[in-house]
PDB file of C-alpha atoms in Angstrom:
ATOM      1  CA  MET T   1      -0.922  79.248-173.306  1.00 43.00           C
ATOM      2  CA  ALA T   2       2.468  78.848-171.671  1.00 46.00           C
ATOM      3  CA  HIS T   3       5.172  81.435-171.978  1.00 47.00           C
ATOM      4  CA  ASP T   4       8.397  81.311-170.001  1.00 54.00           C
ATOM      5  CA  LYS T   5       8.807  85.045-169.480  1.00 72.00           C
ATOM      6  CA  GLY T   6       6.383  87.690-168.445  1.00 93.00           C
ATOM      7  CA  LEU T   7       4.348  89.611-170.953  1.00 97.00           C
ATOM      8  CA  ASP T   8       4.727  93.331-171.532  1.00 97.00           C
ATOM      9  CA  ASN T   9       2.236  95.276-173.622  1.00 98.00           C
ATOM     10  CA  VAL T  10       4.273  98.132-175.082  1.00 98.00           C
ATOM     11  CA  ALA T  11       2.635 101.144-176.721  1.00 98.00           C
ATOM     12  CA  VAL T  12       4.109 101.591-180.204  1.00 98.00           C
ATOM     13  CA  HIS T  13       3.518 103.856-183.165  1.00 97.00           C
ATOM     14  CA  TRP T  14       1.103 102.526-185.764  1.00 97.00           C
ATOM     15  CA  PRO T  15       1.672 101.559-188.471  1.00 94.00           C
ATOM     16  CA  ARG T  16       5.324 100.653-188.340  1.00 91.00           C
ATOM     17  CA  THR T  17       7.496 102.681-190.675  1.00 88.00           C
ATOM     18  CA  ASN T  18      10.560 100.448-190.769  1.00 89.00           C
ATOM     19  CA  GLN T  19      11.558  96.938-189.764  1.00 89.00           C
ATOM     20  CA  TYR T  20      10.711  97.546-186.099  1.00 91.00           C
ATOM     21  CA  TYR T  21       7.898  99.242-184.219  1.00 95.00           C
ATOM     22  CA  ASP T  22       8.928 102.502-182.577  1.00 96.00           C
ATOM     23  CA  PRO T  23       7.901 102.725-178.918  1.00 97.00           C
ATOM     24  CA  VAL T  24       5.682 105.615-177.912  1.00 98.00           C
ATOM     25  CA  ALA T  25       7.379 108.128-175.631  1.00 98.00           C
ATOM     26  CA  PRO T  26       6.277 107.707-172.014  1.00 97.00           C
ATOM     27  CA  ALA T  27       5.340 111.405-172.050  1.00 98.00           C
ATOM     28  CA  GLU T  28       2.121 110.340-173.826  1.00 98.00           C
ATOM     29  CA  PHE T  29       1.127 108.613-170.559  1.00 98.00           C
ATOM     30  CA  VAL T  30       2.651 110.945-167.985  1.00 97.00           C
ATOM     31  CA  ASP T  31      -0.768 111.970-166.630  1.00 97.00           C
ATOM     32  CA  PHE T  32      -1.269 108.397-165.359  1.00 98.00           C
ATOM     33  CA  GLY T  33       1.276 109.317-162.668  1.00 96.00           C
ATOM     34  CA  THR T  34      -1.233 111.624-160.991  1.00 97.00           C
ATOM     35  CA  ILE T  35      -3.408 108.590-160.234  1.00 96.00           C
ATOM     36  CA  ALA T  36      -0.583 107.103-158.185  1.00 92.00           C
ATOM     37  CA  ASP T  37      -0.378 110.298-156.121  1.00 91.00           C
ATOM     38  CA  ARG T  38      -3.949 110.084-154.843  1.00 94.00           C
ATOM     39  CA  PRO T  39      -3.993 109.103-151.154  1.00 92.00           C
ATOM     40  CA  GLU T  40      -7.121 106.927-151.441  1.00 93.00           C
ATOM     41  CA  ILE T  41      -5.830 104.837-154.340  1.00 95.00           C
ATOM     42  CA  ALA T  42      -5.078 101.137-153.805  1.00 95.00           C
ATOM     43  CA  ALA T  43      -1.370 100.265-153.914  1.00 96.00           C
ATOM     44  CA  PRO T  44      -1.649  97.960-156.980  1.00 96.00           C
ATOM     45  CA  THR T  45      -3.576 100.661-158.837  1.00 98.00           C
ATOM     46  CA  GLY T  46      -0.926 103.238-158.011  1.00 97.00           C
ATOM     47  CA  ALA T  47       1.896 100.886-159.013  1.00 97.00           C
ATOM     48  CA  LEU T  48       0.259 100.142-162.379  1.00 98.00           C
ATOM     49  CA  ALA T  49      -0.464 103.805-163.081  1.00 98.00           C
ATOM     50  CA  LEU T  50       3.083 104.843-162.168  1.00 98.00           C
ATOM     51  CA  HIS T  51       4.614 102.110-164.337  1.00 98.00           C
ATOM     52  CA  ILE T  52       2.487 103.212-167.307  1.00 98.00           C
ATOM     53  CA  ALA T  53       3.462 106.850-166.718  1.00 98.00           C
ATOM     54  CA  LYS T  54       7.175 106.028-166.632  1.00 98.00           C
ATOM     55  CA  THR T  55       7.369 103.469-169.438  1.00 98.00           C
ATOM     56  CA  GLY T  56       4.286 103.529-171.689  1.00 98.00           C
ATOM     57  CA  THR T  57       4.070  99.814-170.930  1.00 98.00           C
ATOM     58  CA  VAL T  58       1.822  97.433-168.996  1.00 98.00           C
ATOM     59  CA  ARG T  59       3.223  94.311-167.390  1.00 97.00           C
ATOM     60  CA  ALA T  60       0.285  92.283-168.624  1.00 98.00           C
ATOM     61  CA  THR T  61       1.007  88.772-167.342  1.00 96.00           C
ATOM     62  CA  ALA T  62      -1.257  89.090-164.302  1.00 96.00           C
ATOM     63  CA  TYR T  63      -4.213  90.209-166.416  1.00 98.00           C
ATOM     64  CA  THR T  64      -4.119  87.664-169.258  1.00 97.00           C
ATOM     65  CA  GLU T  65      -6.562  85.075-167.878  1.00 97.00           C
ATOM     66  CA  LEU T  66      -9.033  87.726-166.770  1.00 98.00           C
ATOM     67  CA  VAL T  67      -8.943  89.609-170.085  1.00 98.00           C
ATOM     68  CA  ASP T  68      -9.265  86.357-172.044  1.00 97.00           C
ATOM     69  CA  LEU T  69     -12.308  85.383-169.970  1.00 98.00           C
ATOM     70  CA  LEU T  70     -13.953  88.809-170.258  1.00 98.00           C
ATOM     71  CA  LEU T  71     -13.431  89.024-174.011  1.00 97.00           C
ATOM     72  CA  GLY T  72     -14.094  85.362-174.781  1.00 95.00           C
ATOM     73  CA  LEU T  73     -10.857  84.635-176.642  1.00 95.00           C
ATOM     74  CA  GLU T  74      -7.473  83.121-175.864  1.00 94.00           C
ATOM     75  CA  GLY T  75      -4.222  85.058-175.880  1.00 95.00           C
ATOM     76  CA  VAL T  76      -5.766  88.505-176.326  1.00 97.00           C
ATOM     77  CA  LEU T  77      -2.939  90.417-174.643  1.00 97.00           C
ATOM     78  CA  TYR T  78      -0.378  88.169-176.332  1.00 95.00           C
ATOM     79  CA  ALA T  79      -1.822  89.297-179.693  1.00 93.00           C
ATOM     80  CA  THR T  80      -1.799  85.687-180.841  1.00 85.00           C
ATOM     81  CA  ASP T  81      -4.258  86.242-183.708  1.00 76.00           C
ATOM     82  CA  ALA T  82      -2.215  89.128-185.020  1.00 65.00           C
ATOM     83  CA  ALA T  83       0.961  87.083-184.715  1.00 60.00           C
ATOM     84  CA  ALA T  84      -0.515  84.321-186.859  1.00 59.00           C
ATOM     85  CA  GLU T  85      -1.691  86.739-189.546  1.00 61.00           C
ATOM     86  CA  ASP T  86       1.042  89.354-189.578  1.00 60.00           C
ATOM     87  CA  GLU T  87       3.998  87.540-188.009  1.00 75.00           C
ATOM     88  CA  ASP T  88       4.134  90.356-185.441  1.00 88.00           C
ATOM     89  CA  PRO T  89       2.381  90.121-182.082  1.00 94.00           C
ATOM     90  CA  VAL T  90       0.641  93.491-182.367  1.00 95.00           C
ATOM     91  CA  ILE T  91      -2.762  94.786-181.284  1.00 96.00           C
ATOM     92  CA  ASP T  92      -3.831  97.574-183.640  1.00 96.00           C
ATOM     93  CA  PRO T  93      -5.668 100.705-182.441  1.00 98.00           C
ATOM     94  CA  ASP T  94      -9.101  99.125-183.163  1.00 98.00           C
ATOM     95  CA  GLY T  95      -8.090  96.103-181.095  1.00 97.00           C
ATOM     96  CA  CYS T  96      -7.023  98.436-178.294  1.00 98.00           C
ATOM     97  CA  ALA T  97     -10.471 100.061-178.404  1.00 98.00           C
ATOM     98  CA  TRP T  98     -12.119  96.635-178.230  1.00 98.00           C
ATOM     99  CA  ILE T  99     -10.026  95.619-175.196  1.00 98.00           C
ATOM    100  CA  ALA T 100     -10.660  98.962-173.492  1.00 98.00           C
ATOM    101  CA  GLY T 101     -14.410  98.715-174.119  1.00 98.00           C
ATOM    102  CA  GLY T 102     -14.623  95.223-172.645  1.00 98.00           C
ATOM    103  CA  LEU T 103     -12.676  96.252-169.560  1.00 98.00           C
ATOM    104  CA  GLU T 104     -14.690  99.451-169.147  1.00 98.00           C
ATOM    105  CA  ARG T 105     -17.985  97.554-169.299  1.00 98.00           C
ATOM    106  CA  PHE T 106     -16.696  95.059-166.759  1.00 98.00           C
ATOM    107  CA  VAL T 107     -15.468  97.783-164.373  1.00 98.00           C
ATOM    108  CA  GLU T 108     -18.871  99.477-164.594  1.00 98.00           C
ATOM    109  CA  GLY T 109     -20.727  96.191-164.065  1.00 97.00           C
ATOM    110  CA  HIS T 110     -18.545  95.362-161.051  1.00 98.00           C
ATOM    111  CA  GLU T 111     -19.378  98.592-159.223  1.00 97.00           C
ATOM    112  CA  LYS T 112     -22.135  97.030-157.086  1.00 96.00           C
ATOM    113  CA  PHE T 113     -19.692  94.331-155.919  1.00 96.00           C
ATOM    114  CA  GLY T 114     -17.208  96.848-154.507  1.00 96.00           C
ATOM    115  CA  ASP T 115     -13.563  97.477-155.281  1.00 96.00           C
ATOM    116  CA  LEU T 116     -12.171  93.958-154.779  1.00 97.00           C
ATOM    117  CA  VAL T 117     -12.286  91.903-157.985  1.00 98.00           C
ATOM    118  CA  THR T 118     -12.067  88.154-157.406  1.00 98.00           C
ATOM    119  CA  PHE T 119     -12.809  85.064-159.469  1.00 98.00           C
ATOM    120  CA  ASP T 120     -16.244  84.818-157.832  1.00 98.00           C
ATOM    121  CA  THR T 121     -17.183  88.453-158.453  1.00 98.00           C
ATOM    122  CA  VAL T 122     -16.015  88.195-162.067  1.00 98.00           C
ATOM    123  CA  ALA T 123     -18.304  85.181-162.505  1.00 98.00           C
ATOM    124  CA  GLU T 124     -21.257  87.072-161.008  1.00 97.00           C
ATOM    125  CA  VAL T 125     -20.722  90.165-163.153  1.00 97.00           C
ATOM    126  CA  MET T 126     -20.498  88.036-166.281  1.00 97.00           C
ATOM    127  CA  ARG T 127     -23.564  85.967-165.384  1.00 97.00           C
ATOM    128  CA  THR T 128     -25.551  89.151-164.799  1.00 95.00           C
ATOM    129  CA  ALA T 129     -24.436  90.597-168.137  1.00 93.00           C
ATOM    130  CA  ILE T 130     -25.245  87.414-170.033  1.00 94.00           C
ATOM    131  CA  ALA T 131     -28.580  86.645-168.368  1.00 92.00           C
ATOM    132  CA  GLY T 132     -30.379  89.517-170.053  1.00 82.00           C
ATOM    133  CA  GLY T 133     -29.024  88.943-173.551  1.00 84.00           C
ATOM    134  CA  ARG T 134     -29.937  86.864-176.555  1.00 85.00           C
ATOM    135  CA  LEU T 135     -29.030  83.191-176.349  1.00 90.00           C
ATOM    136  CA  ALA T 136     -28.523  83.559-172.596  1.00 93.00           C
ATOM    137  CA  GLU T 137     -28.777  79.847-171.842  1.00 94.00           C
ATOM    138  CA  GLN T 138     -26.127  78.943-174.432  1.00 95.00           C
ATOM    139  CA  GLN T 139     -23.827  81.737-173.281  1.00 95.00           C
ATOM    140  CA  LEU T 140     -24.225  80.766-169.615  1.00 96.00           C
ATOM    141  CA  ARG T 141     -23.177  77.195-170.485  1.00 96.00           C
ATOM    142  CA  TRP T 142     -20.170  78.606-172.333  1.00 96.00           C
ATOM    143  CA  LEU T 143     -19.315  80.749-169.285  1.00 97.00           C
ATOM    144  CA  ASP T 144     -19.637  77.820-166.889  1.00 97.00           C
ATOM    145  CA  HIS T 145     -17.322  75.784-169.137  1.00 97.00           C
ATOM    146  CA  ARG T 146     -14.749  78.617-169.254  1.00 97.00           C
ATOM    147  CA  LEU T 147     -14.911  79.129-165.489  1.00 98.00           C
ATOM    148  CA  ALA T 148     -14.444  75.406-164.852  1.00 97.00           C
ATOM    149  CA  ALA T 149     -11.441  75.338-167.192  1.00 97.00           C
ATOM    150  CA  LEU T 150      -9.744  78.045-165.119  1.00 97.00           C
ATOM    151  CA  ARG T 151      -9.912  75.928-161.968  1.00 97.00           C
ATOM    152  CA  ASP T 152      -6.959  73.715-161.045  1.00 97.00           C
ATOM    153  CA  ASP T 153      -7.088  69.918-160.779  1.00 97.00           C
ATOM    154  CA  ALA T 154      -8.393  70.154-157.207  1.00 97.00           C
ATOM    155  CA  GLY T 155     -11.222  72.457-158.310  1.00 96.00           C
ATOM    156  CA  ASN T 156      -9.708  75.599-156.777  1.00 97.00           C
ATOM    157  CA  ALA T 157     -10.386  78.904-158.469  1.00 97.00           C
ATOM    158  CA  PRO T 158      -7.561  81.219-159.557  1.00 96.00           C
ATOM    159  CA  HIS T 159      -6.444  83.542-156.789  1.00 95.00           C
ATOM    160  CA  TRP T 160      -7.400  86.721-158.562  1.00 94.00           C
ATOM    161  CA  SER T 161      -7.327  89.808-156.441  1.00 96.00           C
ATOM    162  CA  PHE T 162      -7.487  93.067-158.339  1.00 98.00           C
ATOM    163  CA  ALA T 163      -8.710  96.471-157.338  1.00 98.00           C
ATOM    164  CA  ARG T 164     -11.541  97.615-159.594  1.00 98.00           C
ATOM    165  CA  THR T 165      -9.628 100.893-159.952  1.00 97.00           C
ATOM    166  CA  GLU T 166      -6.596  98.916-161.146  1.00 98.00           C
ATOM    167  CA  LEU T 167      -8.659  97.459-163.971  1.00 98.00           C
ATOM    168  CA  ALA T 168      -9.975 100.942-164.748  1.00 98.00           C
ATOM    169  CA  VAL T 169      -6.363 102.133-165.145  1.00 98.00           C
ATOM    170  CA  LEU T 170      -5.632  99.110-167.344  1.00 98.00           C
ATOM    171  CA  ALA T 171      -8.639  99.993-169.506  1.00 98.00           C
ATOM    172  CA  GLY T 172      -7.411 103.589-169.608  1.00 98.00           C
ATOM    173  CA  PHE T 173      -4.079 102.476-171.051  1.00 98.00           C
ATOM    174  CA  TYR T 174      -5.745 100.656-173.960  1.00 98.00           C
ATOM    175  CA  ARG T 175      -8.251 103.499-174.438  1.00 98.00           C
ATOM    176  CA  ARG T 176      -5.383 106.025-174.664  1.00 98.00           C
ATOM    177  CA  CYS T 177      -3.692 103.871-177.293  1.00 98.00           C
ATOM    178  CA  ALA T 178      -6.927 103.607-179.284  1.00 98.00           C
ATOM    179  CA  GLU T 179      -7.679 107.326-179.124  1.00 98.00           C
ATOM    180  CA  ARG T 180      -4.197 108.390-180.169  1.00 98.00           C
ATOM    181  CA  GLY T 181      -3.763 105.767-182.870  1.00 98.00           C
ATOM    182  CA  PHE T 182      -1.119 103.719-181.056  1.00 98.00           C
ATOM    183  CA  ALA T 183      -0.768  99.975-181.244  1.00 98.00           C
ATOM    184  CA  ILE T 184       0.402  97.475-178.641  1.00 98.00           C
ATOM    185  CA  PHE T 185       3.404  95.271-179.203  1.00 97.00           C
ATOM    186  CA  ALA T 186       3.263  92.083-177.127  1.00 96.00           C
ATOM    187  CA  ASP T 187       6.802  91.562-175.853  1.00 95.00           C
ATOM    188  CA  TYR T 188       7.475  88.265-174.100  1.00 88.00           C
TER     189      TYR T 188
END
């Protein structure tokens, strides 16, 4: 999926009451700012939390491949399915809960690998999660195919480097939207 600009996921009121979606006031996310004030917090985590607190928005471009891999679909944060059905690229509150749940499970599963999330640790967490489930062999083949597709022509993996806490904050943004009945407008 190629888009020229970056992707913002903007919290909006659901459902829309007029022609446009009304953005949610950043005050609904102001408590995210306290995360940025913690001295032990990783810089990317603090930057994400502070941006959410000030704008009610996530600059989602950096997370799209990871979220798509974790949730098994394409264009999740771009709201591509919603765009095809509704003509608006919007993730409804139930979709926000689904995204948050997937991220929360991943963050929990990554705990034993430490705070640095890389392509290799993502693969290990997913393999571990799949190995114990139904149809494990089929799902592991699917995972291997998806992981291979993310590599470049030379076979190099994406240079993912996220703090686990950063992904927890990202999950928290979608969870807040779900709990308060907000939607996400994909602005790109």
